[in-house]
Structures are given as C-alpha cells and as structure tokens.
XYZ file of N, CA and C in Angstrom:
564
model
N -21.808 0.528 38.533
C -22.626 0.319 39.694
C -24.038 0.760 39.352
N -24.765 -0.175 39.211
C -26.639 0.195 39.385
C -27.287 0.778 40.373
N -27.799 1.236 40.596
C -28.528 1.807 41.657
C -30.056 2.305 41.577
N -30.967 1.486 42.222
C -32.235 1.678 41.258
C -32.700 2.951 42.025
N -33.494 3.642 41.763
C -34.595 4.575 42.613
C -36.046 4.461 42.714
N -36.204 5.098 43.529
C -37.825 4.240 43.762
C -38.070 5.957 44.126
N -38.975 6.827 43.439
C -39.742 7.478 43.877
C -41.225 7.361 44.233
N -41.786 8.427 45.586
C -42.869 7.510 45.661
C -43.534 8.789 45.110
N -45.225 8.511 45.055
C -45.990 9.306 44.653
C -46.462 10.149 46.065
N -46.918 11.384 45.904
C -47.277 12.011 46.985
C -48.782 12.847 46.224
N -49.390 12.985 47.183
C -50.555 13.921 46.703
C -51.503 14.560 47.810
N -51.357 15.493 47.742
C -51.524 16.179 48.585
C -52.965 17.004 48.693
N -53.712 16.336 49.017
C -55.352 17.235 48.855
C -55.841 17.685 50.426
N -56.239 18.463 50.266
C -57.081 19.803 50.795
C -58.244 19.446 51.235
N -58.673 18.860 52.103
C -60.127 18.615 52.620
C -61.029 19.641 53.003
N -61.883 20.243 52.422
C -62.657 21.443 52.873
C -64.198 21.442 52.163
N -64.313 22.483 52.552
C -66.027 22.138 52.146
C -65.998 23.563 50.946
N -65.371 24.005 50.895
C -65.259 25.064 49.828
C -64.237 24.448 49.095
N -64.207 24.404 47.593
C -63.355 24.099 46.550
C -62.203 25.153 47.194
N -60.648 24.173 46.981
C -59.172 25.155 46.926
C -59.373 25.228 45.816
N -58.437 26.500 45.662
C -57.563 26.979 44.182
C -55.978 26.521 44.616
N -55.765 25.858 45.799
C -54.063 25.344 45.428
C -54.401 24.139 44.348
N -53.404 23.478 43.427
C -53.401 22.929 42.707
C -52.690 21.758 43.312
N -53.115 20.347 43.284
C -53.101 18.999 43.331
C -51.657 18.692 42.643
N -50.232 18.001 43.303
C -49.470 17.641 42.114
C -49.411 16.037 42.649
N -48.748 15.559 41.338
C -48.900 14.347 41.110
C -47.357 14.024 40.772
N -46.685 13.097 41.305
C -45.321 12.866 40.640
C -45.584 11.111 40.472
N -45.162 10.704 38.927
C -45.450 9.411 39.114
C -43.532 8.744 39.191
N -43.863 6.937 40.075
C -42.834 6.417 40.093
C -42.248 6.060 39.415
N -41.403 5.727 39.275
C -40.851 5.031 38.093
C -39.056 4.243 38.184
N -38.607 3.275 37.951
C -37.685 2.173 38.136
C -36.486 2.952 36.554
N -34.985 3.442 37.424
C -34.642 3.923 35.899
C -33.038 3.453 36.534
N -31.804 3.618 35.603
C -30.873 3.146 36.238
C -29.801 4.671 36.054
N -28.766 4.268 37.155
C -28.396 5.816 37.434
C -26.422 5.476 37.245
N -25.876 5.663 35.926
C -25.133 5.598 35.855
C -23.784 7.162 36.023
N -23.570 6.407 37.588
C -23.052 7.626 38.039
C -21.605 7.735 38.463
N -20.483 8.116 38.322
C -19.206 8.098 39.107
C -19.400 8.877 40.260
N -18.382 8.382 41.345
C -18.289 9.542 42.649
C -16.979 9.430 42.496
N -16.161 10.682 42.903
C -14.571 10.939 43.067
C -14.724 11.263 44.360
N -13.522 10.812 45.530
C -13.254 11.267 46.508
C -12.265 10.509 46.945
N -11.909 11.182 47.894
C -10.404 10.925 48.783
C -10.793 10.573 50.466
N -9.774 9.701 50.561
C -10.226 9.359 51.875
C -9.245 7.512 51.976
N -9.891 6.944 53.052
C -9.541 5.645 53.134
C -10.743 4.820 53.015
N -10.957 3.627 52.391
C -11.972 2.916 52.252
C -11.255 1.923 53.585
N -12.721 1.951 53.910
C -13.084 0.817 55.266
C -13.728 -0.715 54.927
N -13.053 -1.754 54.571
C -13.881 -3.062 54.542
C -14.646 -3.332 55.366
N -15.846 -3.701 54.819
C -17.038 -3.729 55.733
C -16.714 -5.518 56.149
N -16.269 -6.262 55.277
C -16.150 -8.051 55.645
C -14.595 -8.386 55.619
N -14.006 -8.861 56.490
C -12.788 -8.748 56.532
C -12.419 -10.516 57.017
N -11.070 -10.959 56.011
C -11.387 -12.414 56.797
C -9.695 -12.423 57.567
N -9.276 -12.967 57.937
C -7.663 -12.852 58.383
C -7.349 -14.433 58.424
N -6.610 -14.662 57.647
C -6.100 -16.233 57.526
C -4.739 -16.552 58.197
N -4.900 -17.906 57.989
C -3.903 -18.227 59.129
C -3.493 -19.538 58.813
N -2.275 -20.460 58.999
C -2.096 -21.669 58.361
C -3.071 -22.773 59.424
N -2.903 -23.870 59.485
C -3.088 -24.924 60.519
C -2.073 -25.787 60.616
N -1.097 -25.518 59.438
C 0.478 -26.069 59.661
C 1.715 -24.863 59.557
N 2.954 -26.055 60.375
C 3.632 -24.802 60.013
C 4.852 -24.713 58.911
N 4.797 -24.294 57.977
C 5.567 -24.213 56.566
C 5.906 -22.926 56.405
N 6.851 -23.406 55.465
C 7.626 -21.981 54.555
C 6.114 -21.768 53.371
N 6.410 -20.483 53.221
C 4.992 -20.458 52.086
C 5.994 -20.692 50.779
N 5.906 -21.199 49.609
C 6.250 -21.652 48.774
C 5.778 -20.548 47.195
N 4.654 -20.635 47.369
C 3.994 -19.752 46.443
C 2.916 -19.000 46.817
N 2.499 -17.625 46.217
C 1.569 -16.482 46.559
C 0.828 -16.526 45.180
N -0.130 -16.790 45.215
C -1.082 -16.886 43.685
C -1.497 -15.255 43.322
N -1.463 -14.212 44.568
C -2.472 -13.239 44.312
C -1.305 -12.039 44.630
N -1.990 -11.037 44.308
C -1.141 -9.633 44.145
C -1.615 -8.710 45.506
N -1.589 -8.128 45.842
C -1.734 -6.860 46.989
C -3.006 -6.234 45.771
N -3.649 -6.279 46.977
C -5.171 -5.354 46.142
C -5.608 -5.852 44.744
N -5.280 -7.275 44.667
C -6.233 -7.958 43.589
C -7.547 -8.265 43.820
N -8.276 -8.317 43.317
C -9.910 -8.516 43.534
C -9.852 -10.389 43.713
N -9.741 -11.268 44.478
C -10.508 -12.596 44.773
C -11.506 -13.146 45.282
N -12.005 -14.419 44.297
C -13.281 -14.958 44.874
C -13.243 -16.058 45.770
N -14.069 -15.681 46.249
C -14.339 -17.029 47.637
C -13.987 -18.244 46.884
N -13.292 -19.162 47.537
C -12.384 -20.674 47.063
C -11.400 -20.401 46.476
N -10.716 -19.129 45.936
C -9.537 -19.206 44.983
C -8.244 -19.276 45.983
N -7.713 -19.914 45.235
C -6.050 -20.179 46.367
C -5.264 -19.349 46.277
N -4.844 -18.784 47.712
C -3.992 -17.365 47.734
C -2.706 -17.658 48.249
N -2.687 -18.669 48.705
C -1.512 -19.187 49.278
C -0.979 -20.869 49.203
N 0.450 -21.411 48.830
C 0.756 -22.607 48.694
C 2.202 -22.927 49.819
N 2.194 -23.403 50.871
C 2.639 -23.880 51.859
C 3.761 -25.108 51.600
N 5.027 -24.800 51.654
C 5.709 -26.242 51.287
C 5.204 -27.356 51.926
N 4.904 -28.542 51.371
C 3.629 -29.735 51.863
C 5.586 -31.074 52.121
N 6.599 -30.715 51.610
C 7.548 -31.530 51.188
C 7.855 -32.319 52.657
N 7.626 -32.075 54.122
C 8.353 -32.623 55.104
C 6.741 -33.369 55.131
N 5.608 -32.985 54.927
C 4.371 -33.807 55.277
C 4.700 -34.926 54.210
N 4.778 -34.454 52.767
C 4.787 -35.848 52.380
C 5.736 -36.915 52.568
N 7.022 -36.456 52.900
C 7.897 -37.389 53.885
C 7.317 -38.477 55.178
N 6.259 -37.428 55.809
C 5.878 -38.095 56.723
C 4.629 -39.268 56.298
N 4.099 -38.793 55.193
C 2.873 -39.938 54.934
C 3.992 -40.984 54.843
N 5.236 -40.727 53.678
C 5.372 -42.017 53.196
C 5.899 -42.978 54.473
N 6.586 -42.371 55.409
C 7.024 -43.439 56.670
C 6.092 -43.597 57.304
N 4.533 -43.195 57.341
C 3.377 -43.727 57.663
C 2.877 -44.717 57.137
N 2.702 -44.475 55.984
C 2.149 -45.440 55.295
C 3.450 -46.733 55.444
N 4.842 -46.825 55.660
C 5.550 -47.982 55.838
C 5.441 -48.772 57.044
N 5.164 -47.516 57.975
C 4.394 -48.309 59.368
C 3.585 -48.822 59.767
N 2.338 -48.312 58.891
C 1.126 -48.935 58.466
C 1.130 -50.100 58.196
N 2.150 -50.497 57.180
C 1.887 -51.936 56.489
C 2.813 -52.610 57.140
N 3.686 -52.455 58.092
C 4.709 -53.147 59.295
C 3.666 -53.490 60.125
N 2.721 -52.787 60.393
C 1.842 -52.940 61.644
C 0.894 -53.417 61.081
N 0.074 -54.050 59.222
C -0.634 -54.594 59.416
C 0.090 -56.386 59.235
N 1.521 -56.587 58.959
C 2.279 -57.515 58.808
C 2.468 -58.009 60.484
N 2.158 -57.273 61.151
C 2.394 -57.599 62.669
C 0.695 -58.393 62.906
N -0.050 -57.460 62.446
C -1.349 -58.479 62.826
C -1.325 -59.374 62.361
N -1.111 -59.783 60.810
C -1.451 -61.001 60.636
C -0.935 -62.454 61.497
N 0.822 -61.990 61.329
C 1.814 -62.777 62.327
C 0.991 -63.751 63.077
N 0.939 -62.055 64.297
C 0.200 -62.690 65.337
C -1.240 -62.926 65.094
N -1.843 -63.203 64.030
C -2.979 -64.177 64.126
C -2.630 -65.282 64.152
N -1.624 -66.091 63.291
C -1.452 -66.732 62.766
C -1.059 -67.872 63.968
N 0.156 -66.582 64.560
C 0.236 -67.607 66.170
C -0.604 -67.847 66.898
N -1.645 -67.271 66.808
C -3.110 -67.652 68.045
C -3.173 -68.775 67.562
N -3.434 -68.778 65.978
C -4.509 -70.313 65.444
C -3.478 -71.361 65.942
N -2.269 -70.714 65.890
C -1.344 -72.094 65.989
C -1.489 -72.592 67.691
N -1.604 -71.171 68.721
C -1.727 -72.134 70.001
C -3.086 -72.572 70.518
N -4.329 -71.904 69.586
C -5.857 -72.069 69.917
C -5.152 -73.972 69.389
N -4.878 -74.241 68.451
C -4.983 -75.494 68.214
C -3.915 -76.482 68.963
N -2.994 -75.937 69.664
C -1.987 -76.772 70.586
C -3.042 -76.745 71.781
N -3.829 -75.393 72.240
C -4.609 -75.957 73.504
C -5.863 -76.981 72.961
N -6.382 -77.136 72.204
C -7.364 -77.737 71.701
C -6.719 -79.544 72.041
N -5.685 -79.513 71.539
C -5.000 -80.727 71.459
C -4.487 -81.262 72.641
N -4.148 -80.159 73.774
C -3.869 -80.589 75.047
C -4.944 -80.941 75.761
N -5.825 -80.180 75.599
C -7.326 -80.446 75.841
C -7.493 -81.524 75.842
N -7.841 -82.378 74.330
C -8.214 -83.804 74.157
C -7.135 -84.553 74.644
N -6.408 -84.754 75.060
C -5.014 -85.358 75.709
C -4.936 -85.400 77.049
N -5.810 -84.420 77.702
C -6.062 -84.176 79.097
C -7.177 -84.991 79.533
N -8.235 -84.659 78.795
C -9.571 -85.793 78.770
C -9.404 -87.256 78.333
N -8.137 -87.549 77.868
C -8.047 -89.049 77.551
C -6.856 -89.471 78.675
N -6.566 -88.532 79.461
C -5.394 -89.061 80.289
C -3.792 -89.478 79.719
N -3.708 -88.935 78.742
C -2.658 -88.884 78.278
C -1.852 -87.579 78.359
N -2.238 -86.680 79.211
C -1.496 -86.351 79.450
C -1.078 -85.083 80.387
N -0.440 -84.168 80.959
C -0.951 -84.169 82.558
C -1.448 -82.230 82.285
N -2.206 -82.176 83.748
C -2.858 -81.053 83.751
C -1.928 -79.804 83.566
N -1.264 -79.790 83.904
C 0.138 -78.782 84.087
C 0.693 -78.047 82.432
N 0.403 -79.514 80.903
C 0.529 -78.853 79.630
C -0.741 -78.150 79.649
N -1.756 -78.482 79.867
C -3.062 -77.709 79.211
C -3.076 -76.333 80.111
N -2.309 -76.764 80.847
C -2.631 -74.716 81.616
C -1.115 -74.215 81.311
N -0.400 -74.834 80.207
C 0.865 -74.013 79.575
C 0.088 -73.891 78.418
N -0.271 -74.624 77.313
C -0.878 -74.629 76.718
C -2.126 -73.076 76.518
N -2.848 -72.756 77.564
C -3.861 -71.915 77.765
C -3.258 -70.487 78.116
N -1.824 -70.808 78.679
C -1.069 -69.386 79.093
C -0.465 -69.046 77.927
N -0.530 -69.834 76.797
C 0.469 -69.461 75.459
C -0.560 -68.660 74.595
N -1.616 -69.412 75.015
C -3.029 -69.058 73.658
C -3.192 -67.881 74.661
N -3.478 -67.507 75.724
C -3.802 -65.904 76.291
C -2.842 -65.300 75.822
N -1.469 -65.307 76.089
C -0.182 -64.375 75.374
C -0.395 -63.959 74.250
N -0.545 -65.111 73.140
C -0.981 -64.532 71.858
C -2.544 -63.904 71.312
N -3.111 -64.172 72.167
C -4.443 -63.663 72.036
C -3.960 -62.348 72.184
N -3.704 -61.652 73.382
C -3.246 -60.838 74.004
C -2.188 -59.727 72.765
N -0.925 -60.706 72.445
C -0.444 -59.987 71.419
C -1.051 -59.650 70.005
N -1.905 -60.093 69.586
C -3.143 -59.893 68.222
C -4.224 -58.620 68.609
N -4.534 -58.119 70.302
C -5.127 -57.619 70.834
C -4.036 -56.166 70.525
N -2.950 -56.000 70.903
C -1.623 -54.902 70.713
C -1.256 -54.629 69.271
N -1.666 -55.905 68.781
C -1.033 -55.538 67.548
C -2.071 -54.449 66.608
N -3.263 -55.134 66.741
C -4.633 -54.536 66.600
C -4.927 -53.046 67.073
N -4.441 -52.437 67.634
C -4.185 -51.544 68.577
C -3.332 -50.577 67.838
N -2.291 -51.059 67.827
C -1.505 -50.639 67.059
C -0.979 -50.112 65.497
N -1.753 -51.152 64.489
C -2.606 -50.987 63.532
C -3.285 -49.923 63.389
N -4.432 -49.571 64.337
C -5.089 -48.619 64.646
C -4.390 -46.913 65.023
N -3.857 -47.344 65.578
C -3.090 -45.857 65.986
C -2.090 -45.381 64.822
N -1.433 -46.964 64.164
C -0.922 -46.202 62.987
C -1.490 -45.302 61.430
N -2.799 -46.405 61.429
C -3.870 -45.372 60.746
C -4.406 -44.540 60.797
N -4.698 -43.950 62.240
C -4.992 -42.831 62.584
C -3.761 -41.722 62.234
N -2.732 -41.830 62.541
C -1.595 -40.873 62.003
C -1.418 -40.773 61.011
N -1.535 -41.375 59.786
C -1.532 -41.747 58.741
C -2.695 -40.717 58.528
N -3.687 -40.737 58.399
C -4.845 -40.120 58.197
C -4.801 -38.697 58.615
N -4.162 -38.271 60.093
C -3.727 -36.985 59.956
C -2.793 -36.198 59.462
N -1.929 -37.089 59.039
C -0.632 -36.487 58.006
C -1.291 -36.218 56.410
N -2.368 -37.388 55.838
C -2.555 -36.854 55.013
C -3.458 -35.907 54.654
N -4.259 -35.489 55.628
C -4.956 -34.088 56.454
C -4.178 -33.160 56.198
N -3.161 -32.901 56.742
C -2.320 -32.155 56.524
C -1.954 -31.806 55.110
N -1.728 -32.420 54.443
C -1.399 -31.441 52.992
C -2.640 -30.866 52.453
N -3.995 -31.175 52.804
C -5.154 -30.161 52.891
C -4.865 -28.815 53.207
N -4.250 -29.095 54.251
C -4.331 -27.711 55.079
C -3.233 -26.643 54.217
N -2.510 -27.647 53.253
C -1.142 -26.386 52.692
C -1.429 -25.398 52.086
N -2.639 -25.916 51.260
C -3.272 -25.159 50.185
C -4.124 -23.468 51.044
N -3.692 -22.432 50.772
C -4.264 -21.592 51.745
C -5.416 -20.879 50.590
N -7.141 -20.982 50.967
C -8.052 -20.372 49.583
C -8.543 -19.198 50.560
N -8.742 -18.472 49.815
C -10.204 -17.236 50.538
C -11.260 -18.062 50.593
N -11.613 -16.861 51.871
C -13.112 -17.373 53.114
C -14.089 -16.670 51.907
N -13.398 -15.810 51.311
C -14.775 -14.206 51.165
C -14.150 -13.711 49.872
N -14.754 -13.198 49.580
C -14.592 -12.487 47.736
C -14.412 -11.251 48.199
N -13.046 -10.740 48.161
C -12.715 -9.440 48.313
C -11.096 -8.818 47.453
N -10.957 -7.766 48.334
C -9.504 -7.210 47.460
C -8.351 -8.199 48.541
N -7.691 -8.663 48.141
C -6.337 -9.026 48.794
C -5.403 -7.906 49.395
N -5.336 -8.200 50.623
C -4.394 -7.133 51.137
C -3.423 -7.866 52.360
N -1.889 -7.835 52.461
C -1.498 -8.653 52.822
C -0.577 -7.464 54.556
N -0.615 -8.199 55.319
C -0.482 -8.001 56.814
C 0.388 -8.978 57.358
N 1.831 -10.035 56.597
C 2.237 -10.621 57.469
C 2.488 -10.609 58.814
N 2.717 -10.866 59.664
C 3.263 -11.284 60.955
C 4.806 -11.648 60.747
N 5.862 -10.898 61.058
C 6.984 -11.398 61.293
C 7.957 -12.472 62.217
C-alpha cells in the first residue's frame, strides 16, 4: 500500500520593529513513499457492498469463486442451470416457424380470393353473373384478409417469446457488479 505525504512548509516570523533572537524554522516538502504494515484485530467493514440475485429461477450449477477470494468487476461468480430455458427456445423457435408457415398459407389464400373477387367483379359488370357471388366472393377475401391479419399477430407474439427465452440464458450467467472479496450469504 502507497501512501504519499505531503508536508507543508510553515514559517513562522515575528513582526516587530526590534530584531528577534527566536530563530526562523523552515521545514521543506517533499513527496516520499511510506512502506508500512498495520497489525490489528477487529472486523473489517466493506465500505461497497453489492448483493446479487438471479432474474431466473435455477438450480446453481457451478460457483467459479471461493469465500473471500478477491474478484473483478465482470468476472463470473455464478452458473445457473440454463437446461429447461434451452428446452424452451427450442419449442420456440418450432413455433416460430409453425407460425411463420401459417402466414404464408394464409397469404397465399388472400391472393387466391383477392383474385376470385376480382373475377366476380368483372362477371358482375358484364352481367354474367349475379350480385349475391361478388358479396360471397368479398366475405371470403375479408375472412382471409382477416386470417393473414391473426396470423401476423401471431408470428409476432411468437417472436417476442422467443426473444425472451433467449434473454434468459443471459441472465444464467451470474458476474460481479464491483471488484471486491467474495463473501457468500445464501438465502435458504
């Protein structure tokens, strides 16, 4: 441990109109290093203290660090079984691609009834044929519009879960906030 010192200068003069005989001292400063031990007994008090905590809930799997090891800020002190999360990505990610196999589907059926109303349409305007298909026709193309609208939706919500599951194995990894001694306090 370094510890610099800084002495200051002091000087101390006598203002008078008759010369003193006390004598003037002078101490000069000077920058030196003070290699010193202290022994004592007692309890040391952490002045920065961090208290961790998971954001999932797991068996801890592995402990990287010892009781009163010295760690630095980012080192990993704790490893969280991640094994039921990655279970869960992978039936995410299968739902994911069910649900983007559902959008396409139902695109596919829009184009097919956008173009049956298109066709009832021109069939209606040539009198060939009666008003009653083109407003079945228009109730088929809203349905599937409608279902591309859910499916879309759906898609969406499955990526979003997806995205927080794989969030989650972030969170397994447990590092220090703060560079200190490790000292451990489970909670039972």
């Amino acid at each position: 441990m370094f510890i610099v010192l800084t002495l200051s200068v002091l000087v101390f003069l006598k203002i008078d109109s008759k010369p003193s005989s006390n004598p003037i001292y002078v101490n000069r400063a000077k920058f030196d290093t003070i290699n010193a031990s202290v022994f004592t007994t007692g309890h040391v008090i952490f002045t920065k203290e961090a208290k961790l905590s998971a954001e999932v809930v797991a068996k801890v799997t592995n402990v990287f660090v010892t009781e009163g090891q010295s760690v630095k800020k980012g080192q990993p002190i704790l490893q969280l079984d991640d094994s039921e999360i990655i279970k869960n990505i992978k039936q995410r990610k299968i739902a994911t691609e069910n649900a983007k196999l559902k959008v396409a589907r139902s695109q596919i059926i829009l184009q097919s009834h956008e173009l049956k109303l298109r066709r009832a349409s021109r069939m209606v305007k040539m009198n060939l044929s009666q008003q009653s298909e083109l407003d079945d026709a228009k109730t088929d193309f809203l349905l599937a519009k409608n279902d591309v609208d859910y499916s879309l939706n759906a898609l969406e919500q499955s990526l979003t879960q997806l995205a927080l599951e794989q969030d989650k194995t972030r969170k397994t990894l447990i590092v220090s906030p703060i560079a200190r001694l490790a000292h451990f306090n489970p909670r039972l």
